mmCIF file of C-alpha atoms in Angstrom:
data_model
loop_
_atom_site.group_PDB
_atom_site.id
_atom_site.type_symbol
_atom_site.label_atom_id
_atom_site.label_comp_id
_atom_site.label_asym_id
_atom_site.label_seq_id
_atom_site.Cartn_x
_atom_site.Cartn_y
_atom_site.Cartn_z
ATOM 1 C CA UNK D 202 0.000 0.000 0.000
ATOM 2 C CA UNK D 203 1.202 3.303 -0.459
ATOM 3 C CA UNK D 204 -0.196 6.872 0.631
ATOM 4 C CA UNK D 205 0.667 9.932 -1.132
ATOM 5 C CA UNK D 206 -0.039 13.839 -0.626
ATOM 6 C CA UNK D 207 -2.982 13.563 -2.853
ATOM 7 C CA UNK D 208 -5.030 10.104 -1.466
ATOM 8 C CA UNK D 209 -4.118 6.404 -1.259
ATOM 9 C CA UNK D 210 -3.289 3.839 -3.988
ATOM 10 C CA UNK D 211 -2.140 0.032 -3.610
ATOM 11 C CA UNK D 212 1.505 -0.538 -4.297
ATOM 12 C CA UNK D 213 4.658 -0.220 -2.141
ATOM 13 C CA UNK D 214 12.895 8.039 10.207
ATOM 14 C CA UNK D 215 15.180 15.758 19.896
ATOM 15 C CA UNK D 216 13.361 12.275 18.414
ATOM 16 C CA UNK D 217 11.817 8.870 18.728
ATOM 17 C CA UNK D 218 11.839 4.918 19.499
ATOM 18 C CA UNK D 219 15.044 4.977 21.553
ATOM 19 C CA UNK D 220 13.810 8.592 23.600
ATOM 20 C CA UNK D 221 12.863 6.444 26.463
ATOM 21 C CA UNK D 222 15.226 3.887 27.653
ATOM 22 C CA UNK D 223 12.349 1.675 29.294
ATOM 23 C CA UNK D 224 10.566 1.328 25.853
ATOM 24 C CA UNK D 225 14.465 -0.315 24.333
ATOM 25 C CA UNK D 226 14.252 -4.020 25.918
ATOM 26 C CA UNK D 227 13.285 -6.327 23.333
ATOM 27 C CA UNK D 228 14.373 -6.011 19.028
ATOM 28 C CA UNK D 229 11.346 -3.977 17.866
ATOM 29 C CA UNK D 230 10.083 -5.208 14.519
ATOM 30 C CA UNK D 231 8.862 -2.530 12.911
ATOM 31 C CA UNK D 232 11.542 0.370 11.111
ATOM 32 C CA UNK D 233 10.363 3.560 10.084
ATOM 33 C CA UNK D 234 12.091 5.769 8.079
ATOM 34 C CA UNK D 235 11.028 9.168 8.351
ATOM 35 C CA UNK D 236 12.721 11.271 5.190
ATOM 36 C CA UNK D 237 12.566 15.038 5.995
ATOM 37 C CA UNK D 238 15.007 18.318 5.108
ATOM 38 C CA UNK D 239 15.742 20.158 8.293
ATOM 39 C CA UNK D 240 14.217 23.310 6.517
ATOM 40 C CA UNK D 241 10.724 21.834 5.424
ATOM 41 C CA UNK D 242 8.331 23.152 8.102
ATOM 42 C CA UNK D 243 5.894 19.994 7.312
ATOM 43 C CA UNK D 244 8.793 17.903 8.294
ATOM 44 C CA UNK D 245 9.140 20.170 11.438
ATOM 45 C CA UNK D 246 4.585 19.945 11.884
ATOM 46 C CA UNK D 247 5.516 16.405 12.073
ATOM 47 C CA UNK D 248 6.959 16.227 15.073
ATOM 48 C CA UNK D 249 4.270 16.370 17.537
ATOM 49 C CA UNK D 250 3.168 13.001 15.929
ATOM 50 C CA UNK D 251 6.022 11.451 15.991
ATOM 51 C CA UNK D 252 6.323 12.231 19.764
ATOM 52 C CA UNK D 253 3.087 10.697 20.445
ATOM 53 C CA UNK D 254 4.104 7.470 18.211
ATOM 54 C CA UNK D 255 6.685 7.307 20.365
ATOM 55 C CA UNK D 256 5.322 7.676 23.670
ATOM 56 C CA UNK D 257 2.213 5.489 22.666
ATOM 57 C CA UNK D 258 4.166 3.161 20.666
ATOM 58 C CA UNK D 259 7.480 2.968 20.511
ATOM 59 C CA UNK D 260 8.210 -0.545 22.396
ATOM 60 C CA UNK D 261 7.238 -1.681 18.517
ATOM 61 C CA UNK D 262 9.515 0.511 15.988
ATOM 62 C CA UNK D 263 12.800 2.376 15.808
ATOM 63 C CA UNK D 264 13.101 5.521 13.712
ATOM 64 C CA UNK D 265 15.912 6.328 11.115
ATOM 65 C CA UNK D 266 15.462 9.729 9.662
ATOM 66 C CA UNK D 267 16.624 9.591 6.227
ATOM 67 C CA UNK D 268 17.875 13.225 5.027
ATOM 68 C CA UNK D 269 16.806 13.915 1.719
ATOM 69 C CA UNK D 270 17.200 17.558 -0.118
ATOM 70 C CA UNK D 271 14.181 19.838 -0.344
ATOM 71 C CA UNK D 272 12.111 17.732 -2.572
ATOM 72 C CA UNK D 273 9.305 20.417 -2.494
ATOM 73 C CA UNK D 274 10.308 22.851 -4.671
ATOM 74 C CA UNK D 275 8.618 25.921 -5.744
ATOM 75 C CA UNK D 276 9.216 26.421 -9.149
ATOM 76 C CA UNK D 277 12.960 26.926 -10.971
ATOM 77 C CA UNK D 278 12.420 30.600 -11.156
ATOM 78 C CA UNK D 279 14.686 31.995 -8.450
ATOM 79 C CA UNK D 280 12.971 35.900 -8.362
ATOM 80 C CA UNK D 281 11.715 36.375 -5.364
ATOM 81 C CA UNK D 282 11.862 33.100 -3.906
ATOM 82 C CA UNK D 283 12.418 34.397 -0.400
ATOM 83 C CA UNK D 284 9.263 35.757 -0.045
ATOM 84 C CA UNK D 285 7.304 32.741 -1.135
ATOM 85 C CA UNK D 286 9.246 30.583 1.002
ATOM 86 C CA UNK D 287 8.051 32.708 4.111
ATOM 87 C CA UNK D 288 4.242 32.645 3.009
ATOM 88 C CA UNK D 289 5.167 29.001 3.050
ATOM 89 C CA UNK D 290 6.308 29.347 6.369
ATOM 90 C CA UNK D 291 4.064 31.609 7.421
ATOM 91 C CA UNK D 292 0.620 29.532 6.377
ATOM 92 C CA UNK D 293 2.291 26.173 7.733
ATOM 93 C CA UNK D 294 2.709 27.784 11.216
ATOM 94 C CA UNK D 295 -1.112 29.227 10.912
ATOM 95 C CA UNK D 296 -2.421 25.821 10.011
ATOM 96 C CA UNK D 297 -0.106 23.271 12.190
ATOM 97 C CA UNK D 298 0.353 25.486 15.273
ATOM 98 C CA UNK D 299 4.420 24.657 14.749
ATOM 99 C CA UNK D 300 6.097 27.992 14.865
ATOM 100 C CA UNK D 301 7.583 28.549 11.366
ATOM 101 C CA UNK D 302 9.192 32.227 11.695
ATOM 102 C CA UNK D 303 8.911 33.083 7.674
ATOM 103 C CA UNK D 304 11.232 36.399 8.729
ATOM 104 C CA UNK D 305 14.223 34.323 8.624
ATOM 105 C CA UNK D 306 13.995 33.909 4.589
ATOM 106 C CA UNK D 307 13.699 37.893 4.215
ATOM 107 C CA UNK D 308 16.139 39.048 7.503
ATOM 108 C CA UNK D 309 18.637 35.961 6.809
ATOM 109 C CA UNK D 310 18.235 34.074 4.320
ATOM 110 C CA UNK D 311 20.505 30.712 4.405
ATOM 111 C CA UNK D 312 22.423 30.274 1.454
ATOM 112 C CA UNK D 313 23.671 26.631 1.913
ATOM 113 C CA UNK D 314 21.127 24.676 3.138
ATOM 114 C CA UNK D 315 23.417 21.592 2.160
ATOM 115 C CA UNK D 316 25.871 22.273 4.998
ATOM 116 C CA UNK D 317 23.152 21.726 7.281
ATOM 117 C CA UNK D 318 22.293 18.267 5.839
ATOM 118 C CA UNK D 319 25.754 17.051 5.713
ATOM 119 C CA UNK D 320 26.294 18.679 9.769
ATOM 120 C CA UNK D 321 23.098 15.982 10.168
ATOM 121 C CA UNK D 322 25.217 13.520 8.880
ATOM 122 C CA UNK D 323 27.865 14.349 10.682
ATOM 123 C CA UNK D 324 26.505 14.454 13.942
ATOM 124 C CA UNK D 325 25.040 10.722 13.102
ATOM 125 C CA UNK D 326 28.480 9.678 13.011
ATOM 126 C CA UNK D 327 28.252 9.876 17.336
ATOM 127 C CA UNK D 328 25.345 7.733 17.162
ATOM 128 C CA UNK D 329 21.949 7.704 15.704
ATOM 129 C CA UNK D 330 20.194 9.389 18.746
ATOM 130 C CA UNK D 331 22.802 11.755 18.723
ATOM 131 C CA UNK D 332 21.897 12.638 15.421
ATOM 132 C CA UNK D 333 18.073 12.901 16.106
ATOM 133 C CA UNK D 334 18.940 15.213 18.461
ATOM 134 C CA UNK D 335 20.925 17.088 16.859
ATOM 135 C CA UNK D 336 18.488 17.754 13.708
ATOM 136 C CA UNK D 337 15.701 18.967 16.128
ATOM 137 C CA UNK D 338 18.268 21.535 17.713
ATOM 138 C CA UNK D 339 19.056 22.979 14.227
ATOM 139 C CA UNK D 340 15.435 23.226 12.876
ATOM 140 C CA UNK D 341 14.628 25.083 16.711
ATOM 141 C CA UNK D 342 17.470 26.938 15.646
ATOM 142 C CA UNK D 343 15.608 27.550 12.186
ATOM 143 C CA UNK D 344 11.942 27.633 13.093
ATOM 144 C CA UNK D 345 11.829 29.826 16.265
ATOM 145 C CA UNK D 346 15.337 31.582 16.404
ATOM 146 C CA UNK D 347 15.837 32.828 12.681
ATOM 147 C CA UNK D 348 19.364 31.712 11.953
ATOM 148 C CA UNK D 349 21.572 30.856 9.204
ATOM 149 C CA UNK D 350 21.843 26.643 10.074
ATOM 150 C CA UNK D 351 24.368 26.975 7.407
ATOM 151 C CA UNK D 352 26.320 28.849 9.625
ATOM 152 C CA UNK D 353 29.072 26.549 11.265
ATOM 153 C CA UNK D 354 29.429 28.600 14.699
ATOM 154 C CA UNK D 355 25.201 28.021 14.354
ATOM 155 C CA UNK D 356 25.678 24.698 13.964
ATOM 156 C CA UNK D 357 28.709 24.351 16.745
ATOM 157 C CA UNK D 358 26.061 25.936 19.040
ATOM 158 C CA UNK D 359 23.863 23.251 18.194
ATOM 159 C CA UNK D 360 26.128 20.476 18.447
ATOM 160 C CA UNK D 361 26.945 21.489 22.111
ATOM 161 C CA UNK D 362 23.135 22.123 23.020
ATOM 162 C CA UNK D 363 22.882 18.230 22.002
ATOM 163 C CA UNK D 364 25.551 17.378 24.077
ATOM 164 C CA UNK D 365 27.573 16.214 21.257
ATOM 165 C CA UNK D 366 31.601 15.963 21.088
ATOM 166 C CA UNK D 367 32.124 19.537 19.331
ATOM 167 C CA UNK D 368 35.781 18.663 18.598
ATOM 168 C CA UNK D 369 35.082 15.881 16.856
ATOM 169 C CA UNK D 370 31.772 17.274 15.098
ATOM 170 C CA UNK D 371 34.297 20.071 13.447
ATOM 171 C CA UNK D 372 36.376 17.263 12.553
ATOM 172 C CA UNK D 373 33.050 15.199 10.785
ATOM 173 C CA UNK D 374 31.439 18.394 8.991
ATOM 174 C CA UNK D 375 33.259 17.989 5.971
ATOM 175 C CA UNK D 376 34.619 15.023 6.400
ATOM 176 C CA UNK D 377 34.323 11.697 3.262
ATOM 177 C CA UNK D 378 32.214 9.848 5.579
ATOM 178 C CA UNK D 379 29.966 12.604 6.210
ATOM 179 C CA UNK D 380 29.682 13.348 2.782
ATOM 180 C CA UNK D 381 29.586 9.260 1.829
ATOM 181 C CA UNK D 382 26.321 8.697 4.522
ATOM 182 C CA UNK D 383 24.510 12.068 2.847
ATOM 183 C CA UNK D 384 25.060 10.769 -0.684
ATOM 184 C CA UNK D 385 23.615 7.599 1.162
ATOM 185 C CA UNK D 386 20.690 9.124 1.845
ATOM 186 C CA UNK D 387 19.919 11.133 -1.348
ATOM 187 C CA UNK D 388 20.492 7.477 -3.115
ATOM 188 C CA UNK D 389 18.275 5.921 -0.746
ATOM 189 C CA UNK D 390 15.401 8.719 -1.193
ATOM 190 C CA UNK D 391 15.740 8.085 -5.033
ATOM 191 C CA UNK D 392 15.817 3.863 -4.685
ATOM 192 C CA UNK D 393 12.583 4.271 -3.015
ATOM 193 C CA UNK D 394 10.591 6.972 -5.575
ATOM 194 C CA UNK D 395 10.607 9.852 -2.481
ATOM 195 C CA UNK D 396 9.222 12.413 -4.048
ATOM 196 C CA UNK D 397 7.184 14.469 -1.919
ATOM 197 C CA UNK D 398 8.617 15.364 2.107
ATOM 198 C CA UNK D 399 7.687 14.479 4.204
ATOM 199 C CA UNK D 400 7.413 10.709 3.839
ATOM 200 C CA UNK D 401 7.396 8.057 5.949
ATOM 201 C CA UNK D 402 8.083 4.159 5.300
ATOM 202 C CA UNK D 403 6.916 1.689 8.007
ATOM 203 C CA UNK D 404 8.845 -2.069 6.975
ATOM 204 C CA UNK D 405 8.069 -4.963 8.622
ATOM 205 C CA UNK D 406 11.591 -6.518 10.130
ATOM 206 C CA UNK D 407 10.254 -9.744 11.086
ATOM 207 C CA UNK D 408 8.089 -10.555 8.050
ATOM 208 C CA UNK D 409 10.244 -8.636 5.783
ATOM 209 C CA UNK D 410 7.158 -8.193 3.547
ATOM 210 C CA UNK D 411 6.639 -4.627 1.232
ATOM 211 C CA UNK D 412 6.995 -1.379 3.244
ATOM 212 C CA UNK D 413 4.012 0.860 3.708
ATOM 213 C CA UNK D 414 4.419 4.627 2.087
ATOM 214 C CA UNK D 415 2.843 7.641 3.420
ATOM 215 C CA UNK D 416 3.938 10.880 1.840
ATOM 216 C CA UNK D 417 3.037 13.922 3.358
ATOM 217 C CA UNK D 418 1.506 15.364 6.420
ATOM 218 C CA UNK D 419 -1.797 13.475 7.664
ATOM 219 C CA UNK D 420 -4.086 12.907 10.783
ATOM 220 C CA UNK D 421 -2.108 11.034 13.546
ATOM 221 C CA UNK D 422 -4.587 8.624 13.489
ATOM 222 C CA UNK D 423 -3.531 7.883 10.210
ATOM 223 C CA UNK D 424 -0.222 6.806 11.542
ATOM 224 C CA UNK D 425 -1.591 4.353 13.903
ATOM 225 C CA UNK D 426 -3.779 2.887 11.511
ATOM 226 C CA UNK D 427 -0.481 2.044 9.245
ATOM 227 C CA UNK D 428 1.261 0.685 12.479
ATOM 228 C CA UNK D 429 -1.966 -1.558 13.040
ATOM 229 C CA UNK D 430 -1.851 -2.805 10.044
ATOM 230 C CA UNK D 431 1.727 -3.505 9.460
ATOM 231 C CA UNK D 432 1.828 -5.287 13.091
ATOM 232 C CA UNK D 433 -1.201 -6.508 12.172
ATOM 233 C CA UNK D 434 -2.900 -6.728 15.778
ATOM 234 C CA UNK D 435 -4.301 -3.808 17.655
ATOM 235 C CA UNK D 436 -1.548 -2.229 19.665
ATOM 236 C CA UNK D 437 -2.390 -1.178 23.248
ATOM 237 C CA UNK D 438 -0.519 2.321 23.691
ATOM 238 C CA UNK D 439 1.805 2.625 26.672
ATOM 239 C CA UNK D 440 0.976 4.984 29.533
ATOM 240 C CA UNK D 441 2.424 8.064 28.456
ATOM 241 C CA UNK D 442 5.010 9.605 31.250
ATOM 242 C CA UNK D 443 4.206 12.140 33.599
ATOM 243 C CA UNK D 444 4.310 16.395 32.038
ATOM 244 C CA UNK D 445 7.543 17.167 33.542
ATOM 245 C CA UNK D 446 9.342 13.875 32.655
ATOM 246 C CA UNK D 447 8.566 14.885 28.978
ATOM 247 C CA UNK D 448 9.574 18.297 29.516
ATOM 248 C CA UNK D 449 12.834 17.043 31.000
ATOM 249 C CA UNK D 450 13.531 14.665 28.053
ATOM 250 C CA UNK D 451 12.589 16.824 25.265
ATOM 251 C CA UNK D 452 13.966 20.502 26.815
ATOM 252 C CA UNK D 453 12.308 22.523 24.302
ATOM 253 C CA UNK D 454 8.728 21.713 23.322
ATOM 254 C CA UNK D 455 6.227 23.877 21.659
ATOM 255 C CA UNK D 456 2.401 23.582 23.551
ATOM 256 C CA UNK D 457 1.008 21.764 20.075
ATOM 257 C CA UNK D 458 3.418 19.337 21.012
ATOM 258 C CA UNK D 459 2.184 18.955 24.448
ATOM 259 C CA UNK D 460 -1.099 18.916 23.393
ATOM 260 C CA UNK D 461 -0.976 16.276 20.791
ATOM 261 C CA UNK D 462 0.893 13.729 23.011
ATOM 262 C CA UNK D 463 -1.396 14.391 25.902
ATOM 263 C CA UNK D 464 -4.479 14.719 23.758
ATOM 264 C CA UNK D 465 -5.075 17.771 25.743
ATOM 265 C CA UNK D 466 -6.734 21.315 24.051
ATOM 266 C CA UNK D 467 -4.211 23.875 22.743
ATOM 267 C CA UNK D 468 -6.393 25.741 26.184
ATOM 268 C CA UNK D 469 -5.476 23.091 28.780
ATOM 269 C CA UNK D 470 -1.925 22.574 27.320
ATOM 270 C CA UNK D 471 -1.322 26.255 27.852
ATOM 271 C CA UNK D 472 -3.167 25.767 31.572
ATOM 272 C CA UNK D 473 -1.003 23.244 32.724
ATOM 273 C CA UNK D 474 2.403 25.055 31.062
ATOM 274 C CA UNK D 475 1.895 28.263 32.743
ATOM 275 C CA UNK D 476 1.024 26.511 36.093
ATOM 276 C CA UNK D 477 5.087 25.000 35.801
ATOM 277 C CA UNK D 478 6.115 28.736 34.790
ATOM 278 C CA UNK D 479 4.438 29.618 38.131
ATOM 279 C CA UNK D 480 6.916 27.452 39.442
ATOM 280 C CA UNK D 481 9.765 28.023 37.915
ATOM 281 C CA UNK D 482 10.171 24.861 36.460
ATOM 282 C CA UNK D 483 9.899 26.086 32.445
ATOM 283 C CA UNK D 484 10.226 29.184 30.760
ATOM 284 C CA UNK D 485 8.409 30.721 28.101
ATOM 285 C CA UNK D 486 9.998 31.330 24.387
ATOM 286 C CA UNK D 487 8.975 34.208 22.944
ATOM 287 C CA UNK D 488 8.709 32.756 19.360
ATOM 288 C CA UNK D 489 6.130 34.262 16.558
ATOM 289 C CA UNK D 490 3.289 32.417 16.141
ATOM 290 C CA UNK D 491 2.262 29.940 19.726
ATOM 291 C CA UNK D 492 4.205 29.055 22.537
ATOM 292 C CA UNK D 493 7.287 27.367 22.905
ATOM 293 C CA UNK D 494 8.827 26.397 26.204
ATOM 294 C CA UNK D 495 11.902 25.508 27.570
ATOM 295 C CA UNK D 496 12.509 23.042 30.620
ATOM 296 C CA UNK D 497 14.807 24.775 33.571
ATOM 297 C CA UNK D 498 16.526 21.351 35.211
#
């Protein structure tokens, strides 16, 4: 089966499976991979689902996000492409609640988005969760804080703020088997007819039948209904941990997040996040459009 942007036909990835230690004690079966551009804000509106997955699900699948080039272009004309990438921005942020500061494409613009997949890559080479971690740092860095993720000091400041090895980051950015595990990926999003970001594959490691395709953004129910099928049982979803563990985990979360995962209102999310600002124990990110808040350990 596969889903695209436009419906379903039959035919023929901060964060994720391995986020919680407790869900890591048996080989899951299922692999997703997720393929996404650090600079596509529906690969950024994604992530409150894949949170939940994880939370709900997790003790099933392991993630591998696949980095694969903005697929979605706007057209080959060049003139004024700033400003249409913002209205992209902009009406993504209106629609997913996912802050998507469009100002950053007309105050500064980022003229290598490449460097930022290869620093991806790069930061993979420390481990896959370092890498997850890593990419949600630089699109926070993109999304809500308007800089240049093509800027290396930018992307040094994220590589510490994921608790990564800097020195031996610098020593990856460029490096052949940075550049060898990108090319990887751009191969890998061609193999599989990626077209569209972003998508994601669900395979079945135990069966090792066809994968199941989903490109685009969709209903998280959607998501659950591919896992059901592929594991074909119905999953029971784990007890999702308690506000502040999540908030400790995650660090920076935006209150669609929180109320996606806790199936909470956008009203009661904002409640129960200003009752932990009473406290002391987050503080509020002044971002453009809906809050974002970070955890004070």
């Amino acid at each position: 089966m596969s889903w695209d942007h436009s419906g379903v036909t039959s035919s023929y990835q901060s964060n994720t499976s391995e986020q919680y230690s407790f869900f890591d004690f048996v080989q899951k079966p299922i692999e997703i991979y997720v393929f996404v551009d650090p600079l596509c804000p529906e690969c950024w509106a994604l992530e409150p689902f894949l949170k939940k997955l994880s939370m709900e699900y997790g003790r099933f699948f392991t993630i591998r996000p696949i980095i694969s080039g903005h697929l979605n272009t706007l057209n080959k004309d060049q003139f004024d492409r700033p400003r249409k990438i913002k209205d992209i921005w902009e009406k993504t942020a209106k629609r997913t609640g996912m802050c998507c500061d469009g100002d950053l494409w007309t105050e500064n613009p980022i003229p290598y988005p490449w460097i930022a997949s290869l620093a991806i890559k790069a930061a993979e080479l420390q481990g896959k969760k370092a890498g997850r971690i890593f990419l949600r740092k630089i699109q926070e860095s993109a999304f809500l804080y308007k800089q240049d993720i093509s800027d290396e000091e930018v992307l040094y400041a994220c590589a510490k703020a994921a608790n990564l090895d800097t020195d031996e980051f610098r020593n990856d950015l460029y490096s052949s088997s940075a550049k060898k595990a990108f090319q990887c990926d751009l191969k890998l999003t061609q193999e599989m007819e990626v077209d569209f970001i972003p998508t994601i594959v669900f395979f079945n490691q135990v069966t090792e039948e066809q994968g199941i395709k989903i490109s685009g953004l969709y209903p998280y129910e959607i998501y659950v209904r591919i896992l059901r099928e592929i594991l074909q049982k119905e999953p029971i979803p784990s007890e999702k941990p308690p506000l502040e563990s999540f908030l400790s985990f995650y660090k920076t979360v935006g209150t669609k997040e929180i109320a996606v995962v806790y199936d909470w209102s956008m009203a009661k999310a904002e409640r129960e996040m200003k009752k932990l600002q009473l406290k002391q124990r987050v503080v509020r990110v002044p971002v453009k459009y809906g809050d974002f808040w970070k955890y004070d350990d």
